[in-house]
Structure formats: structure tokens, C-alpha cells
CSV table of C-alpha atoms in Angstrom, one decimal:
chain,number,residue,atom,x,y,z
A,411,MET,CA,-60.1,-166.4,-191.2
A,412,GLU,CA,-58.4,-166.4,-194.6
A,413,LYS,CA,-58.1,-163.1,-196.4
A,414,ILE,CA,-61.3,-162.1,-198.1
A,415,GLN,CA,-61.0,-161.6,-201.8
A,416,ILE,CA,-63.5,-159.3,-203.6
A,417,THR,CA,-64.0,-159.9,-207.3
A,418,GLY,CA,-66.4,-159.0,-210.0
A,419,PHE,CA,-69.5,-161.2,-210.6
A,420,GLN,CA,-69.4,-164.0,-213.1
A,421,PRO,CA,-72.6,-165.7,-214.3
A,422,GLU,CA,-71.4,-169.0,-213.0
A,423,ASP,CA,-71.5,-167.5,-209.5
A,424,THR,CA,-75.3,-167.1,-209.6
A,425,GLU,CA,-76.4,-170.4,-208.1
A,426,GLU,CA,-74.0,-170.2,-205.2
A,427,MET,CA,-75.1,-166.6,-204.5
A,428,VAL,CA,-78.8,-167.6,-204.6
A,429,ASP,CA,-78.1,-170.5,-202.2
A,430,LEU,CA,-76.3,-168.1,-199.9
A,431,PHE,CA,-79.3,-165.7,-200.0
A,432,TYR,CA,-81.8,-168.4,-199.1
A,433,THR,CA,-79.7,-169.8,-196.3
A,434,THR,CA,-79.0,-166.4,-194.8
A,435,VAL,CA,-82.5,-165.2,-195.0
A,436,GLN,CA,-83.8,-168.5,-193.5
A,437,THR,CA,-81.4,-168.4,-190.6
A,438,ILE,CA,-80.1,-164.9,-189.8
A,439,ASN,CA,-83.2,-162.9,-190.7
A,440,ARG,CA,-85.3,-165.2,-188.5
A,441,ALA,CA,-84.1,-163.2,-185.6
A,442,ASP,CA,-86.2,-160.2,-186.8
A,443,TYR,CA,-88.9,-161.8,-189.0
A,444,SER,CA,-91.5,-164.5,-188.5
A,445,LYS,CA,-91.3,-167.9,-190.0
A,446,GLU,CA,-94.1,-166.9,-192.4
A,447,ALA,CA,-92.3,-163.6,-193.4
A,448,VAL,CA,-89.1,-165.5,-194.1
A,449,ALA,CA,-91.0,-168.1,-196.2
A,450,ALA,CA,-92.6,-165.2,-198.2
A,451,TRP,CA,-89.3,-163.4,-198.6
A,452,ALA,CA,-87.4,-166.4,-199.8
A,453,PRO,CA,-89.9,-169.1,-201.0
A,454,ALA,CA,-88.1,-172.3,-201.6
A,455,GLU,CA,-90.4,-173.1,-204.6
A,456,GLU,CA,-89.1,-170.0,-206.4
A,457,GLN,CA,-85.4,-170.7,-206.0
A,458,GLU,CA,-84.9,-171.8,-209.6
A,459,TYR,CA,-86.8,-168.8,-210.9
A,460,VAL,CA,-84.7,-166.5,-208.7
A,461,CYS,CA,-81.5,-168.0,-210.2
A,462,LYS,CA,-82.6,-167.1,-213.7
A,463,GLU,CA,-83.8,-163.6,-212.8
A,464,TRP,CA,-80.7,-162.7,-210.7
A,465,LYS,CA,-78.3,-163.8,-213.4
A,466,HIS,CA,-79.6,-161.0,-215.6
A,467,SER,CA,-79.8,-158.3,-213.0
A,468,LEU,CA,-76.4,-159.1,-211.4
A,469,LEU,CA,-74.8,-158.8,-214.9
A,470,GLU,CA,-76.6,-155.4,-215.5
A,471,ASN,CA,-75.6,-154.0,-212.1
A,472,GLN,CA,-72.2,-153.4,-210.6
A,473,THR,CA,-71.8,-156.6,-208.6
A,474,TYR,CA,-69.0,-157.6,-206.3
A,475,VAL,CA,-68.5,-161.0,-204.7
A,476,ALA,CA,-66.6,-161.8,-201.6
A,477,ARG,CA,-64.7,-165.1,-201.5
A,478,GLU,CA,-62.8,-167.0,-198.9
A,479,GLU,CA,-60.8,-170.0,-200.1
A,480,GLY,CA,-62.7,-169.8,-203.3
A,481,LYS,CA,-66.2,-170.1,-201.6
A,482,ILE,CA,-68.6,-167.2,-201.9
A,483,ILE,CA,-69.2,-165.6,-198.5
A,484,GLY,CA,-71.1,-162.5,-199.5
A,485,PHE,CA,-72.1,-160.2,-202.4
A,486,ILE,CA,-73.4,-156.7,-203.1
A,487,ASP,CA,-74.8,-155.1,-206.2
A,488,LEU,CA,-75.6,-151.5,-207.2
A,489,ARG,CA,-77.5,-150.1,-210.2
A,490,ALA,CA,-76.1,-147.1,-212.1
A,491,ASP,CA,-78.9,-144.9,-210.6
A,492,GLY,CA,-77.5,-145.6,-207.1
A,493,TYR,CA,-79.9,-148.3,-206.0
A,494,LEU,CA,-78.2,-150.9,-203.7
A,495,ASP,CA,-80.3,-153.9,-204.6
A,496,ARG,CA,-78.7,-156.7,-202.6
A,497,LEU,CA,-76.1,-157.1,-199.8
A,498,TYR,CA,-75.9,-160.5,-198.2
A,499,VAL,CA,-73.3,-162.3,-196.2
A,500,HIS,CA,-73.1,-166.0,-195.5
A,501,LYS,CA,-74.8,-167.0,-192.3
A,502,ASP,CA,-71.5,-168.3,-190.9
A,503,ARG,CA,-69.6,-165.1,-191.8
A,504,GLN,CA,-71.7,-162.5,-190.0
A,505,ARG,CA,-70.0,-159.7,-188.1
A,506,MET,CA,-66.5,-160.5,-189.6
A,507,GLY,CA,-66.1,-157.5,-191.9
A,508,VAL,CA,-67.4,-159.1,-195.0
A,509,ALA,CA,-70.3,-156.7,-195.5
A,510,SER,CA,-68.0,-153.8,-194.7
A,511,ALA,CA,-65.5,-154.8,-197.2
A,512,LEU,CA,-68.2,-155.2,-199.9
A,513,TRP,CA,-69.8,-151.9,-199.0
A,514,MET,CA,-66.4,-150.0,-199.2
A,515,LYS,CA,-65.7,-151.5,-202.6
A,516,ALA,CA,-69.2,-150.6,-203.9
A,517,GLU,CA,-69.1,-147.1,-202.4
A,518,LYS,CA,-65.7,-146.5,-204.0
A,519,TRP,CA,-67.1,-147.5,-207.4
A,520,ALA,CA,-70.2,-145.3,-207.0
A,521,MET,CA,-68.0,-142.3,-206.1
A,522,GLN,CA,-65.8,-142.9,-209.1
A,523,GLU,CA,-68.9,-143.1,-211.3
A,524,GLY,CA,-70.2,-139.8,-209.8
A,525,ILE,CA,-73.3,-141.3,-208.4
A,526,PRO,CA,-74.5,-138.7,-205.9
A,527,THR,CA,-76.8,-140.9,-203.7
A,528,ILE,CA,-77.0,-144.5,-202.8
A,529,TRP,CA,-80.5,-145.7,-201.7
A,530,THR,CA,-81.8,-149.1,-200.6
A,531,PHE,CA,-84.6,-150.9,-198.9
A,532,SER,CA,-83.1,-152.4,-195.8
A,533,SER,CA,-84.4,-155.2,-193.7
A,534,ILE,CA,-84.8,-154.8,-190.0
A,535,THR,CA,-81.7,-157.0,-189.7
A,536,ALA,CA,-79.4,-154.8,-191.8
A,537,LYS,CA,-80.7,-151.4,-190.7
A,538,GLY,CA,-78.0,-150.9,-188.1
A,539,PHE,CA,-75.2,-151.8,-190.5
A,540,PHE,CA,-76.4,-149.2,-193.0
A,541,GLU,CA,-76.8,-146.6,-190.3
A,542,ARG,CA,-73.2,-147.2,-189.2
A,543,TYR,CA,-72.1,-146.3,-192.8
A,544,GLY,CA,-74.0,-143.0,-192.8
A,545,PHE,CA,-77.4,-144.1,-194.3
A,546,GLN,CA,-80.4,-142.4,-193.0
A,547,VAL,CA,-83.9,-143.8,-192.8
A,548,MET,CA,-86.2,-142.0,-195.2
A,549,GLU,CA,-89.3,-144.0,-194.1
A,550,PRO,CA,-90.2,-147.4,-192.7
A,551,GLU,CA,-92.7,-149.3,-194.9
A,552,ASN,CA,-94.5,-152.6,-195.1
A,553,VAL,CA,-94.5,-154.4,-198.4
A,554,GLU,CA,-96.6,-157.4,-199.3
A,555,ARG,CA,-94.8,-160.6,-200.4
A,556,ASN,CA,-96.8,-163.7,-201.2
A,557,GLY,CA,-99.6,-162.5,-198.9
A,558,VAL,CA,-97.4,-161.5,-195.9
A,559,LEU,CA,-96.5,-158.0,-194.9
A,560,LEU,CA,-92.7,-157.4,-194.4
A,561,THR,CA,-91.2,-154.4,-192.7
A,562,ARG,CA,-88.4,-152.7,-194.4
A,563,PHE,CA,-86.7,-149.2,-194.4
A,564,HIS,CA,-86.2,-146.9,-197.3
A,565,MET,CA,-82.7,-145.6,-196.6
A,566,LYS,CA,-80.2,-143.3,-198.4
A,567,LYS,CA,-76.7,-142.0,-198.2
A,568,MET,CA,-75.5,-138.9,-200.0
A,569,LEU,CA,-72.1,-139.4,-201.5
A,570,VAL,CA,-71.9,-136.0,-203.1
A,571,GLU,CA,-73.1,-132.9,-201.3
A,572,GLY,CA,-75.5,-130.7,-203.3
């Protein structure tokens, strides 16, 4: 594998990132969620809308993009209040250190910014990853998306004791 390069987000990255999200959810997350749940989570008919919405939020958040040979293979974004909104890795680059590299970059930024706590809503699929990096489950919950209940976990990690 080529060396992973982590860069800041550029608006022209959005479409490739949304494609990565859809492909990953529809393949990797199928191990933990039903076909109906995946369709509700990442509905194909909303992809164009998601592109428009994400472009704004990815610019507002601290967003890092992992690339290999110029191709986007993962991304992460954090809000200034410590909310980790998205962390996705290309379906063909799972368990190769991409998510870890992205997390370490984002965590370093959060610590430099003095953000005391990172919190997220993790999928069943990503829960183990977050636990390995010191996140604790606050509570499991079911959320409704397009008429389907999806299980997720409210998780947090304290960066600053206090």
C-alpha cells in the first residue's frame, strides 16, 4: 500500500467522499445492518442532496481526508464542540490503518484546540474501533431513518481530565 496522505478538505472532494460513504455503508455496514436499514441510512435517491448538505458542513467542521495515489480512501470531521460527525473508510481499505491515521490527526487537532471531550454516534460496525481508542459507550439507542429503526451508540472520550 502506498503511503497514506492526510490533507485538509477541499469543496471539490465532496462528491468523491459522498460516493465513498454510500459504497462503504452499502457493503461494509451490511455485516451489521439489514438491507432495509442500509437503504434507510444511505438512500440512493438522496445522494445529490447529501452532496450539497455535506459540502457546507464539511467546510464548517475540521475535516481531514486520507488519500492514496490521489484517490480518497477515507475521511473524518469534527465540530468545534467536539462532535465527531463522520469517519468513513473506503470499503477496500478497511483494517489497513486509515481510520487510525485519520483519528490520530483529528484527536491532535482537538487537543490543540483545547476541546475537552469528543463525542459521537457510532454504528455497530465502528463501535469496536472507537472503544480501542478510549471511547466509552454512554448509551445505545435506536433512531428512526426513513421509517426504519437503526441501532447506534452514543460514545465519548475525555481528552482533558476535569
